[in-house]
Amino acid sequence: MNPTLSSASRDPAPIAQVPVTQALSSHRIGSIDALRGLVMLLMLVDHTREFFYFHAQVSDPMTLATTPPDLFFTRVAAHFCAPVFLLLTGLAAYLYGAAKGGAGAASAFLFKRGLFLIALELTVVSFAWSFDPTPKLIYLQVIWAIGVAMIALSGLLHLPRWGLIALGLAIVLGHNLFDGIEAPVGSAWHVPWAILHDRGLIDLPWGAQARTSYPVLPWIGVIMLGYAIGPWFARAVTPAVRGRRLVGVGVVALALFALLRATNVYGDPTPWVSGQDALSTTMSVLNLTKYPPSADFLLVTLGLGLPLLAGFERWGGGLGKGLAVFGGVPLFFYVVHLYVLHGLNRAIGLIVPHDAPLVSVGNVASLWLIAAALAVPGWFACRAFTQVKRRSGQAWMRYL
């Protein structure tokens, strides 16, 4: 393995040969954790909506005639979570391999952690959503998608870097070409196609069903691209050069989004329409499909996420350090916040009369206030767990 990149422009063929000479400085790692922490807080708001706005669940894409602007933009803000998190997961996998000896180390870790996340989704996370130990319907959501994407990346990362980038872009930008393909229940392709691209129900051996809420094919493309930008974080690449690359790619992604959305021909299964005013037209343009994430959805979210990553590295400051506390232990925060939200709602339900399964608040502003109130103790819990994790010598703690 070569000790370093000889120049910022050099691009060896196998990505495994582009190392980081030493562990990154805490400032660089802090920028990654800060962006991850930001999306975790947006996720907290969205999951607060899931539990405390039960009377107004939104569809995908949203029904604009019945979705008021405050609820619409609250949901849109959460669209950044999964794409940015998957991109950073790929980037973190590259950095892990660079610090531990190369692509082989990254591959082994990704495979084992991917299996762990799938098992977690089916057990701990599923129970957090339902509080039912034997649910008839199991939702395969974002933790499942991350786990499957990690397992896929564990094999794909051995491709040459140009091949990884080309395949990742082809998946992210081209998977909507398959939107018209259907695999009906009972066909040999139903299960793999439901997992890869088309949300569907899968019969499980014990009589229950699984719903593939997060078809994984586009997310595999995103995690591949995250791994491919890993060499930009080598010590030989200055923060200024890295920032220009991140911002440049982000601008190109946003420009491509604008072009595809303006032409209204390809990029999202739901075309936008002109509304009665500028606000309704803007909402229609931003009403993108998440399940699975369309090309337009990924272009706009990643197009904004990459410059944000550059911004946190350059101007993170105290805000970045505060957000990094959440981003440093995201799985811990994810699991804990689900149990807190669900448990809190059930506890309130014992006091407040309600007809629906969950208690709902009266307005969207209350969702943000609840999320903000829970973020404070959540921050202290994450900081405490970070200290426990650092003191622990147990290998299994790396998976949390």
Short mmCIF file of C-alpha atoms in Angstrom, two decimals:
data_model
loop_
_atom_site.label_atom_id
_atom_site.label_comp_id
_atom_site.label_asym_id
_atom_site.label_seq_id
_atom_site.Cartn_x
_atom_site.Cartn_y
_atom_site.Cartn_z
CA MET A 1 0.00 0.00 0.00
CA ASN A 2 1.39 3.40 -1.00
CA PRO A 3 1.90 5.66 2.02
CA THR A 4 0.17 8.70 0.58
CA LEU A 5 -1.18 10.40 -2.49
CA SER A 6 1.60 12.10 -4.40
CA SER A 7 -0.69 14.89 -5.57
CA ALA A 8 -4.27 16.02 -5.23
CA SER A 9 -4.99 15.10 -8.84
CA ARG A 10 -3.60 11.57 -8.76
CA ASP A 11 -6.31 8.88 -8.97
CA PRO A 12 -5.01 5.30 -8.84
CA ALA A 13 -7.31 2.64 -10.28
CA PRO A 14 -8.09 0.47 -7.23
CA ILE A 15 -9.68 2.54 -4.51
CA ALA A 16 -8.13 0.24 -1.91
CA GLN A 17 -4.73 1.69 -2.84
CA VAL A 18 -5.67 5.25 -1.87
CA PRO A 19 -4.86 5.36 1.86
CA VAL A 20 -5.17 7.84 4.63
CA THR A 21 -1.71 7.96 6.16
CA GLN A 22 -2.92 8.33 9.73
CA ALA A 23 -6.21 8.81 11.53
CA LEU A 24 -7.83 12.06 10.52
CA SER A 25 -7.61 15.02 12.80
CA SER A 26 -10.48 15.49 15.21
CA HIS A 27 -11.49 18.60 13.25
CA ARG A 28 -12.09 16.58 10.10
CA ILE A 29 -13.84 13.80 11.93
CA GLY A 30 -15.83 16.47 13.74
CA SER A 31 -17.19 17.83 10.48
CA ILE A 32 -18.48 14.40 9.48
CA ASP A 33 -20.03 13.82 12.90
CA ALA A 34 -21.53 17.33 12.89
CA LEU A 35 -23.36 16.73 9.62
CA ARG A 36 -24.46 13.32 10.83
CA GLY A 37 -25.70 14.95 14.05
CA LEU A 38 -27.71 17.51 12.08
CA VAL A 39 -29.55 14.84 10.14
CA MET A 40 -30.15 12.89 13.36
CA LEU A 41 -31.94 15.91 14.81
CA LEU A 42 -34.03 16.31 11.66
CA MET A 43 -34.84 12.62 11.99
CA LEU A 44 -35.95 13.25 15.58
CA VAL A 45 -38.42 15.86 14.34
CA ASP A 46 -39.75 13.51 11.67
CA HIS A 47 -40.20 10.61 14.08
CA THR A 48 -41.89 12.96 16.54
CA ARG A 49 -44.31 13.61 13.69
CA GLU A 50 -44.81 9.86 13.22
CA PHE A 51 -45.74 9.36 16.87
CA PHE A 52 -47.40 12.65 17.83
CA TYR A 53 -49.17 13.60 14.60
CA PHE A 54 -50.88 10.29 14.04
CA HIS A 55 -54.04 11.91 12.69
CA ALA A 56 -52.18 13.43 9.71
CA GLN A 57 -49.85 10.78 8.33
CA VAL A 58 -48.36 11.75 4.96
CA SER A 59 -48.11 9.67 1.81
CA ASP A 60 -45.14 9.29 -0.54
CA PRO A 61 -45.07 11.57 -2.40
CA MET A 62 -47.32 13.78 -0.33
CA THR A 63 -50.88 14.66 -1.31
CA LEU A 64 -50.58 18.42 -1.67
CA ALA A 65 -54.32 19.07 -1.50
CA THR A 66 -54.46 17.73 2.05
CA THR A 67 -50.95 18.54 3.32
CA PRO A 68 -50.56 22.10 4.69
CA PRO A 69 -47.27 23.90 4.05
CA ASP A 70 -45.94 23.62 7.61
CA LEU A 71 -46.41 19.84 7.63
CA PHE A 72 -45.08 19.58 4.07
CA PHE A 73 -41.83 21.40 4.76
CA THR A 74 -41.34 19.57 8.05
CA ARG A 75 -41.45 16.33 6.10
CA VAL A 76 -39.21 17.73 3.33
CA ALA A 77 -36.57 18.69 5.91
CA ALA A 78 -36.41 15.05 6.97
CA HIS A 79 -35.71 13.98 3.40
CA PHE A 80 -32.06 14.87 3.97
CA CYS A 81 -31.61 12.25 6.67
CA ALA A 82 -31.29 8.94 4.86
CA PRO A 83 -29.29 10.09 1.79
CA VAL A 84 -26.76 12.06 3.81
CA PHE A 85 -26.46 9.31 6.40
CA LEU A 86 -25.86 6.61 3.77
CA LEU A 87 -23.27 8.80 2.03
CA LEU A 88 -21.44 9.37 5.33
CA THR A 89 -21.66 5.65 6.10
CA GLY A 90 -19.76 4.89 2.91
CA LEU A 91 -17.23 7.61 3.69
CA ALA A 92 -16.76 6.28 7.24
CA ALA A 93 -16.21 2.78 5.84
CA TYR A 94 -13.37 4.07 3.69
CA LEU A 95 -11.79 5.89 6.63
CA TYR A 96 -12.10 2.78 8.79
CA GLY A 97 -10.35 0.64 6.19
CA ALA A 98 -7.64 3.23 5.67
CA ALA A 99 -6.91 3.27 9.40
CA LYS A 100 -7.12 -0.51 9.87
CA GLY A 101 -5.11 -1.74 6.89
CA GLY A 102 -7.08 -1.36 3.71
CA ALA A 103 -10.12 -2.55 1.84
CA GLY A 104 -10.01 -6.02 3.39
CA ALA A 105 -10.53 -4.62 6.86
CA ALA A 106 -13.33 -2.36 5.66
CA SER A 107 -15.00 -5.23 3.82
CA ALA A 108 -14.99 -7.54 6.85
CA PHE A 109 -16.31 -4.84 9.16
CA LEU A 110 -19.05 -3.80 6.73
CA PHE A 111 -20.26 -7.35 6.29
CA LYS A 112 -20.47 -8.08 10.01
CA ARG A 113 -22.00 -4.73 10.91
CA GLY A 114 -24.51 -5.07 8.07
CA LEU A 115 -25.72 -8.39 9.44
CA PHE A 116 -25.91 -6.85 12.91
CA LEU A 117 -28.06 -3.97 11.65
CA ILE A 118 -30.45 -6.29 9.83
CA ALA A 119 -30.88 -8.34 13.00
CA LEU A 120 -31.39 -5.13 14.99
CA GLU A 121 -34.10 -3.94 12.60
CA LEU A 122 -35.99 -7.21 12.94
CA THR A 123 -35.88 -7.20 16.74
CA VAL A 124 -35.03 -4.12 18.81
CA VAL A 125 -36.09 -1.51 16.25
CA SER A 126 -39.24 -3.33 15.16
CA PHE A 127 -40.36 -3.60 18.79
CA ALA A 128 -39.66 0.10 19.37
CA TRP A 129 -42.14 1.02 16.63
CA SER A 130 -44.89 -1.41 17.58
CA PHE A 131 -44.39 -2.45 21.24
CA ASP A 132 -45.62 -5.81 19.96
CA PRO A 133 -43.29 -8.79 20.53
CA THR A 134 -45.02 -10.84 17.81
CA PRO A 135 -46.07 -8.36 15.11
CA LYS A 136 -47.97 -9.64 12.10
CA LEU A 137 -46.31 -7.00 9.92
CA ILE A 138 -42.62 -6.09 10.17
CA TYR A 139 -41.48 -2.91 8.45
CA LEU A 140 -38.02 -3.11 6.89
CA GLN A 141 -36.94 0.49 7.24
CA VAL A 142 -33.78 2.57 7.23
CA ILE A 143 -31.66 0.42 9.56
CA TRP A 144 -32.43 -2.57 7.36
CA ALA A 145 -31.51 -0.59 4.24
CA ILE A 146 -28.21 0.55 5.76
CA GLY A 147 -27.39 -3.02 6.75
CA VAL A 148 -28.08 -4.44 3.29
CA ALA A 149 -26.18 -1.56 1.66
CA MET A 150 -23.20 -2.26 3.93
CA ILE A 151 -23.18 -5.93 2.95
CA ALA A 152 -23.34 -4.96 -0.73
CA LEU A 153 -20.51 -2.46 -0.31
CA SER A 154 -18.38 -5.08 1.46
CA GLY A 155 -18.04 -6.80 -1.91
CA LEU A 156 -18.29 -3.85 -4.29
CA LEU A 157 -15.52 -1.81 -2.65
CA HIS A 158 -12.94 -4.07 -4.30
CA LEU A 159 -13.83 -2.55 -7.67
CA PRO A 160 -11.45 0.01 -9.17
CA ARG A 161 -12.38 3.46 -8.01
CA TRP A 162 -13.61 4.52 -11.45
CA GLY A 163 -15.78 1.41 -11.56
CA LEU A 164 -17.22 2.15 -8.11
CA ILE A 165 -18.07 5.70 -9.14
CA ALA A 166 -19.51 4.67 -12.49
CA LEU A 167 -21.71 1.95 -11.01
CA GLY A 168 -22.79 4.17 -8.10
CA LEU A 169 -23.81 6.97 -10.47
CA ALA A 170 -25.56 4.53 -12.78
CA ILE A 171 -27.64 3.23 -9.89
CA VAL A 172 -28.43 6.63 -8.38
CA LEU A 173 -29.31 8.29 -11.69
CA GLY A 174 -30.62 5.34 -13.67
CA HIS A 175 -32.71 3.20 -11.35
CA ASN A 176 -35.90 5.08 -12.26
CA LEU A 177 -35.66 3.44 -15.68
CA PHE A 178 -36.93 0.32 -13.91
CA ASP A 179 -40.01 1.98 -12.41
CA GLY A 180 -42.31 0.25 -14.85
CA ILE A 181 -41.09 -3.24 -14.02
CA GLU A 182 -43.43 -5.22 -11.80
CA ALA A 183 -42.95 -8.59 -10.11
CA PRO A 184 -46.35 -9.81 -8.91
CA VAL A 185 -46.83 -11.86 -5.78
CA GLY A 186 -46.10 -15.50 -6.52
CA SER A 187 -43.54 -14.84 -9.21
CA ALA A 188 -39.92 -15.89 -8.74
CA TRP A 189 -38.81 -12.24 -8.86
CA HIS A 190 -41.30 -10.85 -6.35
CA VAL A 191 -39.10 -11.10 -3.25
CA PRO A 192 -35.81 -9.87 -4.76
CA TRP A 193 -37.58 -7.06 -6.62
CA ALA A 194 -39.45 -6.00 -3.49
CA ILE A 195 -36.13 -5.85 -1.66
CA LEU A 196 -34.32 -3.99 -4.43
CA HIS A 197 -36.74 -1.53 -5.95
CA ASP A 198 -40.48 -1.96 -5.51
CA ARG A 199 -42.08 -1.67 -2.07
CA GLY A 200 -44.02 -4.81 -1.36
CA LEU A 201 -45.04 -7.47 1.14
CA ILE A 202 -42.97 -10.59 1.70
CA ASP A 203 -44.48 -13.64 3.39
CA LEU A 204 -42.38 -14.89 6.30
CA PRO A 205 -42.10 -18.55 7.34
CA TRP A 206 -43.88 -18.08 10.69
CA GLY A 207 -46.99 -16.53 9.15
CA ALA A 208 -46.15 -12.85 9.46
CA GLN A 209 -45.24 -10.48 6.62
CA ALA A 210 -42.44 -8.01 6.02
CA ARG A 211 -42.95 -4.75 4.15
CA THR A 212 -39.93 -3.42 2.31
CA SER A 213 -40.45 0.22 3.24
CA TYR A 214 -36.91 1.05 2.06
CA PRO A 215 -36.09 -0.73 -1.23
CA VAL A 216 -32.33 -0.92 -1.16
CA LEU A 217 -31.01 -0.54 -4.72
CA PRO A 218 -30.67 3.29 -4.73
CA TRP A 219 -29.17 3.25 -1.24
CA ILE A 220 -26.47 0.85 -2.44
CA GLY A 221 -25.55 3.44 -5.06
CA VAL A 222 -25.36 6.19 -2.45
CA ILE A 223 -23.14 4.23 -0.07
CA MET A 224 -20.82 3.38 -2.98
CA LEU A 225 -20.40 7.05 -3.83
CA GLY A 226 -19.73 7.83 -0.18
CA TYR A 227 -16.92 5.28 -0.15
CA ALA A 228 -15.57 6.68 -3.42
CA ILE A 229 -15.08 10.19 -1.99
CA GLY A 230 -12.99 8.78 0.85
CA PRO A 231 -9.64 9.64 -0.78
CA TRP A 232 -10.61 13.31 -0.65
CA PHE A 233 -10.08 13.05 3.11
CA ALA A 234 -6.47 11.90 2.89
CA ARG A 235 -3.93 14.11 4.62
CA ALA A 236 -2.38 14.96 1.27
CA VAL A 237 -5.62 16.69 0.28
CA THR A 238 -5.88 20.10 1.92
CA PRO A 239 -9.15 21.26 3.47
CA ALA A 240 -9.41 23.96 0.79
CA VAL A 241 -9.12 21.43 -2.04
CA ARG A 242 -11.51 19.04 -0.35
CA GLY A 243 -14.01 21.85 0.23
CA ARG A 244 -13.89 22.89 -3.43
CA ARG A 245 -14.51 19.31 -4.50
CA LEU A 246 -17.43 18.82 -2.14
CA VAL A 247 -19.03 22.11 -3.10
CA GLY A 248 -18.34 21.56 -6.79
CA VAL A 249 -19.97 18.14 -6.85
CA GLY A 250 -22.88 19.50 -4.83
CA VAL A 251 -23.43 22.34 -7.30
CA VAL A 252 -23.32 19.92 -10.24
CA ALA A 253 -25.88 17.69 -8.51
CA LEU A 254 -28.20 20.62 -7.85
CA ALA A 255 -27.84 21.85 -11.43
CA LEU A 256 -28.69 18.40 -12.76
CA PHE A 257 -31.68 18.26 -10.41
CA ALA A 258 -32.88 21.62 -11.71
CA LEU A 259 -32.49 20.46 -15.31
CA LEU A 260 -34.30 17.15 -14.80
CA ARG A 261 -37.08 18.69 -12.73
CA ALA A 262 -37.56 21.55 -15.18
CA THR A 263 -37.94 19.21 -18.14
CA ASN A 264 -40.38 17.05 -16.14
CA VAL A 265 -39.56 14.01 -18.28
CA TYR A 266 -37.29 11.86 -16.11
CA GLY A 267 -35.99 11.86 -12.57
CA ASP A 268 -39.11 11.28 -10.47
CA PRO A 269 -42.23 9.21 -11.05
CA THR A 270 -44.41 12.18 -10.04
CA PRO A 271 -44.11 15.23 -12.34
CA TRP A 272 -44.65 18.65 -10.85
CA VAL A 273 -47.48 20.95 -11.90
CA SER A 274 -47.98 24.69 -11.77
CA GLY A 275 -50.08 25.74 -8.83
CA GLN A 276 -52.27 28.72 -8.06
CA ASP A 277 -49.35 30.61 -6.53
CA ALA A 278 -45.58 30.41 -6.10
CA LEU A 279 -45.83 28.48 -2.84
CA SER A 280 -48.00 25.70 -4.25
CA THR A 281 -45.76 25.43 -7.32
CA THR A 282 -42.65 25.21 -5.12
CA MET A 283 -44.29 22.50 -3.07
CA SER A 284 -45.10 20.55 -6.21
CA VAL A 285 -41.51 20.82 -7.45
CA LEU A 286 -40.17 19.59 -4.10
CA ASN A 287 -42.75 16.83 -3.73
CA LEU A 288 -40.30 14.03 -4.55
CA THR A 289 -40.55 10.28 -4.15
CA LYS A 290 -38.56 8.72 -1.31
CA TYR A 291 -39.57 5.03 -1.44
CA PRO A 292 -37.42 4.21 -3.30
CA PRO A 293 -35.59 7.56 -3.53
CA SER A 294 -35.86 8.95 -7.04
CA ALA A 295 -32.90 10.34 -8.95
CA ASP A 296 -34.22 13.85 -8.31
CA PHE A 297 -34.64 13.10 -4.61
CA LEU A 298 -31.02 11.98 -4.28
CA LEU A 299 -29.63 14.80 -6.43
CA VAL A 300 -31.20 17.56 -4.36
CA THR A 301 -30.51 16.03 -0.94
CA LEU A 302 -26.92 15.05 -1.65
CA GLY A 303 -26.40 18.25 -3.63
CA LEU A 304 -27.11 20.19 -0.44
CA GLY A 305 -25.44 17.72 1.90
CA LEU A 306 -21.99 17.84 0.32
CA PRO A 307 -21.56 21.64 0.66
CA LEU A 308 -22.85 21.35 4.23
CA LEU A 309 -20.08 18.86 4.96
CA ALA A 310 -17.55 21.33 3.59
CA GLY A 311 -19.16 24.10 5.61
CA PHE A 312 -18.95 22.20 8.89
CA GLU A 313 -15.26 21.57 8.33
CA ARG A 314 -14.57 25.25 7.71
CA TRP A 315 -17.04 26.98 10.00
CA GLY A 316 -18.32 24.29 12.38
CA GLY A 317 -17.28 25.96 15.61
CA GLY A 318 -19.34 25.42 18.72
CA LEU A 319 -22.42 24.43 16.74
CA GLY A 320 -20.48 21.74 14.94
CA LYS A 321 -19.06 20.39 18.20
CA GLY A 322 -22.52 20.27 19.72
CA LEU A 323 -24.00 18.43 16.76
CA ALA A 324 -21.06 16.04 16.68
CA VAL A 325 -22.15 14.66 20.06
CA PHE A 326 -25.27 13.26 18.37
CA GLY A 327 -23.38 12.24 15.26
CA GLY A 328 -20.67 10.38 17.15
CA VAL A 329 -23.06 7.68 18.43
CA PRO A 330 -25.91 7.72 15.90
CA LEU A 331 -27.10 4.14 16.40
CA PHE A 332 -27.38 4.65 20.16
CA PHE A 333 -29.39 7.83 19.63
CA TYR A 334 -31.57 6.18 16.98
CA VAL A 335 -32.63 3.28 19.18
CA VAL A 336 -33.07 5.32 22.36
CA HIS A 337 -35.12 8.09 20.77
CA LEU A 338 -37.63 5.60 19.30
CA TYR A 339 -38.28 4.05 22.70
CA VAL A 340 -38.53 7.47 24.34
CA LEU A 341 -40.98 8.82 21.76
CA HIS A 342 -43.18 5.75 21.78
CA GLY A 343 -43.04 5.32 25.55
CA LEU A 344 -43.81 9.00 26.15
CA ASN A 345 -46.80 8.89 23.83
CA ARG A 346 -48.16 5.75 25.50
CA ALA A 347 -47.67 7.30 28.94
CA ILE A 348 -49.54 10.46 27.91
CA GLY A 349 -52.24 8.24 26.47
CA LEU A 350 -52.92 6.86 29.94
CA ILE A 351 -53.87 10.36 31.05
CA VAL A 352 -55.27 12.11 27.97
CA PRO A 353 -58.44 10.67 26.36
CA HIS A 354 -57.90 9.71 22.71
CA ASP A 355 -59.58 7.58 20.08
CA ALA A 356 -56.58 6.72 17.88
CA PRO A 357 -53.79 4.30 18.89
CA LEU A 358 -51.49 7.25 19.62
CA VAL A 359 -52.01 10.70 21.09
CA SER A 360 -51.72 13.57 18.61
CA VAL A 361 -50.83 17.20 19.27
CA GLY A 362 -52.77 20.01 17.67
CA ASN A 363 -50.23 21.67 15.38
CA VAL A 364 -46.90 21.20 13.64
CA ALA A 365 -45.14 23.77 15.84
CA SER A 366 -45.74 21.49 18.80
CA LEU A 367 -43.83 18.72 17.04
CA TRP A 368 -40.76 20.90 16.78
CA LEU A 369 -41.09 21.91 20.44
CA ILE A 370 -41.36 18.29 21.58
CA ALA A 371 -38.34 17.34 19.47
CA ALA A 372 -36.34 20.27 20.84
CA ALA A 373 -37.25 19.34 24.41
CA LEU A 374 -36.17 15.73 23.88
CA ALA A 375 -32.96 16.75 22.11
CA VAL A 376 -31.57 18.29 25.31
CA PRO A 377 -31.52 15.14 27.47
CA GLY A 378 -30.67 13.21 24.32
CA TRP A 379 -27.49 15.26 23.96
CA PHE A 380 -26.39 14.46 27.51
CA ALA A 381 -27.22 10.78 27.03
CA CYS A 382 -25.13 10.67 23.84
CA ARG A 383 -22.22 12.41 25.55
CA ALA A 384 -22.36 9.94 28.43
CA PHE A 385 -22.52 6.95 26.12
CA THR A 386 -19.59 8.30 24.10
CA GLN A 387 -17.49 8.31 27.26
CA VAL A 388 -18.57 4.77 28.11
CA LYS A 389 -17.72 3.63 24.61
CA ARG A 390 -14.28 5.23 24.73
CA ARG A 391 -13.46 3.60 28.07
CA SER A 392 -14.67 0.18 26.99
CA GLY A 393 -12.17 -2.26 25.56
CA GLN A 394 -14.88 -4.57 24.22
CA ALA A 395 -14.75 -5.19 20.47
CA TRP A 396 -18.56 -5.39 20.22
CA MET A 397 -18.86 -1.77 21.30
CA ARG A 398 -17.64 -0.76 17.83
CA TYR A 399 -21.00 -1.86 16.44
CA LEU A 400 -22.97 0.64 18.52
#
